[in-house]
Amino acid sequence: MKTQVAIIGAGPSGLLLGQLLHKVGIRTLIIERQTPEYVLGRIRAGILESGTVSLLREAGVAQRMDSEGLVHHGVEFIFDGKRIPVALSELTGGKSVMVYGQTEVTRDLMQARSDCGAPTIYGVQQVDIHDAKSDRPFVTFEKEGEKCRIECDFIAGCDGFHGVSRQSIPRDVIREYESIWPFGWLGLLADTPPVNPELIYAHHERGFVLCSQRSLTRSRYYLQVPLSEQVDSWSDERFWGELKRRLPDELAMKLVTGHSLEKSIAPLRSYVVEPMQYGKLFLVGDAAHIVPPTGAKGLNLAASDVNYLWRILTQYYQYGRNDLLATYSRLALNRVWKGERFSWFMTHLLHDFQGKSDFDRKMQEADRQYYLGSQAGLTTIAENYVGLPYEKIGE
Ligand code: RFL
Ligand code: PHB
C-alpha cells in the first residue's frame, strides 16, 4: 500500500487530521487497533474550545455540532459553599466554549471519512514504524493474520498514550516529563437533566466535584476519589448520595438522579514528551501529552497539534515548504505546556490533597480567594478555559 501520510490511530486526533488533509487533496491511510464501536464506546471529553470548534468547521464536520452542541458563555465555581459565576464571554471579548461530547465529534469524523471514501483499516495488530529518519519511512502491521506494509512520506502518530508511535523513538533522543496525581475521577453518565445550566467546578473538603453535561437531557458528573477505589464498589445510589453531600443544599435538592449509562474511574496524569517529532514521524495528541481533565484540555490540545501539523503538511505539499516541517514540535509544545500549566493549576486549586501541610492548605485557599475574587484572576481563568490563541505557522 502507498499513501502520502500514514496515520496511526482513529481517535479524534487521527480522524481530524485525516479529514483536514483530505480537504486539501492530501492522501491519508488510517490504521486503528480497535473496532469503530469500541472507539465510540469510550466516554471522554465534553468541552470544546473556540479554536477546536473553528477547526471542526474548517474540516467540514460541524453541521451536527452547530445544531446540537450547546454554546456556553459562562462556567461556575463553588468553594466554601459559595457560588462564583465566571462570565467567560464577558471576560474574553466574546469567546465561549461548546458542550459537545468527544463521542459525537468522533462519530461525525468517522461519518465524514466514510462519506469521502478515504481508507481506514480497523482491527490491525503488530503495528511497527520503520525508517522514520529516512526519506522512505514505512509502517507494517497485521490484519487477520496477513502482513501488510504502508509506504508513505510521513507518519502521524495519533495512537494515544499507550500507542506504539512514541515508543518507537529511541529513548536517548527524547525527554519525558511526568507527574502522577494521588487521586482519580469517578465519572457517571445519566439521562437526567443537568443540575445547573452552566458547568460547576466545586471544591469540597470531601473532594472535588464536577457537574458537566452532554445535552439538556444528559448529565455527566465526576467525583474525586482515592486511587484505591474500585468502580464496582460504587452503586448508582452511593454515587448520587456522595455527589449531594458535596454540593450546596439548593443544588443537592434540585439534582435529578437516575440509572447510570456508564461509570468509570480515570487516574489523573500530567505528561509531556519532547520533542514531538522524530524524522518523518510526528506525535499528535495523547501520544505526546496527557493532562488531568480539570481544565478540559485533553481533546483540545489534540486539536491544537492537528491544527499545526495539517497546516505545515499542506504548505509542504502545496508550496514545497520543507523548512516548516522542523517547526512542528516547537509550535505544538508552546501551546501544550500552557495547557499543562492550566490543567495543573486547576487541579491544584480545586482538589483535596490528603496529607498536605497546613501551610500548603492555606496557600491553596489563598489561591482560590485571589483567582476567584479578582477581575484579573477570573480573566486569567476565563482566557485559558476558552482556549489560548494558536500561533501562526512560519513566523
Ligand atoms: P485517543 O483518543 O486515545 O486515540 C488514540 C487511538 O489510537 C488507537 N491505537 C492504535 N491504533 C493502531 N495501532 C496501535 N498500536 C494503536 N495504539 C492505540 C487507540 O485505539 C485509539 O483509538 O487519542 P487522541 O486521538 O490523541 O485523542 C485525545 C483525547 O482522546 C484525550 O485527550 C481526551 O479524551 C482526554 N480525556 C479527557 N479530556 C478532556 O478534555 N475531558 C475529559 O473529561 C476527559 N476524560 C480523557 C478522559 C482521557 C481518558 N483516557 C485516555 C484514559 C477520560 C479518560 C478515561
Ligand atoms: C466532561 O464533560 O466530561 C468534562 C467537562 C469538563 C472537564 C472535564 C470533563 O473539565
Coordinates of N, CA, C and O and ligand atoms in Angstrom, one line a residue, residues 8-14 31-34 39 42-47 102 124 127 158-164 185 222 266 284-287 290 293 296-300 302, ligand 1:
I8 N -1.6 6.6 12.3 CA -1.8 5.5 13.3 C -2.7 6.0 14.3 O -2.4 6.9 15.1
G9 N -3.9 5.3 14.4 CA -4.9 5.7 15.4 C -6.1 6.5 14.9 O -5.9 7.5 14.2
A10 N -7.3 6.0 15.1 CA -8.5 6.6 14.6 C -9.3 7.2 15.8 O -10.5 7.1 15.8
G11 N -8.6 7.8 16.7 CA -9.3 8.6 17.7 C -9.5 10.0 17.2 O -9.4 10.2 15.9
P12 N -9.9 11.0 18.0 CA -10.2 12.3 17.4 C -9.0 12.9 16.7 O -9.2 13.5 15.7
S13 N -7.7 12.7 17.2 CA -6.6 13.3 16.5 C -6.4 12.8 15.1 O -6.3 13.5 14.1
G14 N -6.4 11.5 15.0 CA -6.1 10.8 13.7 C -7.2 11.1 12.7 O -7.0 11.5 11.5
I31 N -4.8 3.6 10.2 CA -4.9 2.2 10.8 C -5.3 2.3 12.2 O -4.7 3.2 13.0
E32 N -6.2 1.5 12.7 CA -6.7 1.6 14.1 C -6.7 0.2 14.7 O -7.2 -0.8 14.0
R33 N -6.3 0.1 15.9 CA -6.2 -1.2 16.6 C -7.6 -1.8 16.9 O -7.9 -3.0 16.8
Q34 N -8.5 -0.9 17.3 CA -9.8 -1.3 17.8 C -10.9 -1.3 16.7 O -10.6 -1.0 15.5
V39 N -14.2 2.3 19.7 CA -13.7 3.7 19.8 C -14.8 4.6 20.3 O -14.7 5.5 21.1
R42 N -16.0 4.8 24.2 CA -15.2 5.4 25.3 C -15.8 6.8 25.6 O -16.0 7.6 24.7
I43 N -16.2 7.0 26.8 CA -16.8 8.3 27.2 C -15.7 9.1 27.8 O -15.1 8.8 28.8
R44 N -15.4 10.2 27.1 CA -14.3 11.1 27.5 C -14.7 12.5 27.5 O -15.7 12.9 28.1
A45 N -14.0 13.4 26.8 CA -14.1 14.8 26.9 C -15.5 15.3 26.5 O -16.2 14.7 25.8
G46 N -15.8 16.5 27.0 CA -17.1 17.1 26.8 C -17.1 18.6 26.4 O -18.2 19.1 25.9
I47 N -16.0 19.2 26.5 CA -16.0 20.7 26.3 C -15.0 21.0 25.1 O -13.8 20.6 25.1
Q102 N -16.9 14.2 23.1 CA -15.9 13.6 22.2 C -16.5 12.4 21.4 O -16.1 12.2 20.2
V124 N -6.3 -3.6 13.4 CA -4.9 -4.0 13.0 C -4.1 -4.4 14.2 O -4.4 -4.0 15.3
V127 N 1.6 -3.3 14.9 CA 1.9 -2.1 14.2 C 3.4 -1.8 14.5 O 3.8 -1.7 15.6
C158 N -0.9 9.1 16.0 CA -2.1 9.7 16.7 C -2.7 8.5 17.6 O -3.9 8.4 17.7
D159 N -1.8 7.7 18.2 CA -2.3 6.5 18.8 C -2.4 6.5 20.3 O -2.3 5.5 20.9
G160 N -2.6 7.7 20.8 CA -2.8 7.8 22.3 C -1.6 7.5 23.1 O -0.5 7.2 22.7
F161 N -1.9 7.5 24.5 CA -0.8 7.4 25.4 C -0.1 6.0 25.4 O 1.1 5.9 25.6
H162 N -0.9 5.0 25.1 CA -0.3 3.6 25.1 C 0.1 3.1 23.7 O 0.3 1.9 23.6
G163 N 0.1 4.0 22.8 CA 0.4 3.5 21.4 C 1.8 3.2 21.1 O 2.7 3.3 22.0
V164 N 2.1 2.8 19.9 CA 3.5 2.4 19.5 C 4.3 3.6 19.1 O 5.6 3.5 19.1
W185 N -10.7 10.3 39.1 CA -12.1 10.8 39.0 C -13.0 9.7 38.7 O -12.7 8.9 37.7
Y222 N -18.6 14.0 37.9 CA -17.4 13.4 38.4 C -17.2 13.7 39.9 O -17.5 14.8 40.3
A266 N -11.0 7.3 36.2 CA -9.8 7.6 35.4 C -8.8 8.2 36.3 O -9.0 9.0 37.2
V284 N 1.1 13.3 17.8 CA -0.1 14.1 17.9 C -1.0 13.7 19.1 O -1.3 12.5 19.2
G285 N -1.5 14.7 19.8 CA -2.5 14.4 20.9 C -1.9 13.6 22.0 O -0.7 13.8 22.5
D286 N -2.7 12.7 22.6 CA -2.3 11.9 23.8 C -1.1 11.1 23.6 O -0.5 10.7 24.5
A287 N -0.7 10.9 22.3 CA 0.6 10.1 22.1 C 1.8 10.9 22.7 O 2.8 10.3 23.0
I290 N -0.4 14.2 28.1 CA -1.6 13.9 28.9 C -1.8 15.0 29.9 O -0.8 15.5 30.5
P293 N -8.0 16.0 33.7 CA -9.1 16.6 32.9 C -9.7 17.9 33.5 O -10.6 18.5 33.0
A296 N -10.3 20.7 31.2 CA -11.0 20.3 29.9 C -10.1 20.5 28.7 O -10.5 21.0 27.7
K297 N -8.8 20.1 28.8 CA -7.8 20.5 27.8 C -7.4 19.3 26.9 O -6.8 19.5 25.9
G298 N -7.6 18.0 27.3 CA -7.0 16.9 26.6 C -7.3 16.9 25.2 O -6.5 16.9 24.3
L299 N -8.6 16.8 24.8 CA -9.1 16.8 23.5 C -8.7 18.1 22.7 O -8.3 18.1 21.5
N300 N -8.7 19.2 23.4 CA -8.4 20.5 22.8 C -7.0 20.6 22.5 O -6.6 21.2 21.4
A302 N -5.1 18.1 21.7 CA -5.0 17.2 20.5 C -5.4 17.9 19.2 O -4.7 17.9 18.2
Ligands
RFL1 P1 -7.1 8.6 21.8 O1 -8.5 9.1 21.9 O2 -6.5 7.8 22.9 O3 -7.0 7.8 20.4 C1 -5.9 7.0 20.1 C2 -6.3 5.9 19.2 O4 -5.2 5.1 18.8 C3 -5.5 3.7 18.8 N1 -4.3 3.0 19.0 C4 -3.7 2.3 18.0 N2 -4.0 2.2 16.7 C5 -3.2 1.5 15.9 N3 -2.1 0.9 16.4 C6 -1.7 1.0 17.6 N4 -0.6 0.3 18.1 C7 -2.6 1.7 18.5 N5 -2.5 2.0 19.8 C8 -3.5 2.8 20.1 C9 -6.5 3.7 20.0 O5 -7.3 2.5 20.0 C10 -7.3 4.9 19.9 O6 -8.5 4.7 19.1 O7 -6.0 9.8 21.5 P2 -6.2 11.2 20.7 O8 -6.9 10.9 19.3 O9 -4.9 11.9 20.7 O10 -7.3 12.0 21.5 C11 -7.1 12.5 22.7 C12 -8.3 12.5 23.6 O11 -9.0 11.3 23.5 C13 -8.0 12.8 25.1 O12 -7.1 13.8 25.2 C14 -9.1 13.1 25.9 O13 -10.2 12.2 25.8 C15 -8.6 13.1 27.4 N6 -9.6 12.9 28.3 C16 -10.4 13.9 28.6 N7 -10.2 15.1 28.1 C17 -11.0 16.1 28.3 O14 -10.8 17.2 27.8 N8 -12.0 16.0 29.2 C18 -12.3 14.8 29.8 O15 -13.3 14.6 30.6 C19 -11.5 13.7 29.5 N9 -11.7 12.5 30.1 C20 -9.8 11.6 28.9 C21 -10.9 11.4 29.8 C22 -8.9 10.5 28.6 C23 -9.1 9.3 29.2 N10 -8.1 8.2 29.0 C24 -7.1 8.5 28.0 C25 -8.0 7.1 29.7 C26 -11.1 10.1 30.3 C27 -10.2 9.1 30.1 C28 -10.6 7.8 30.7

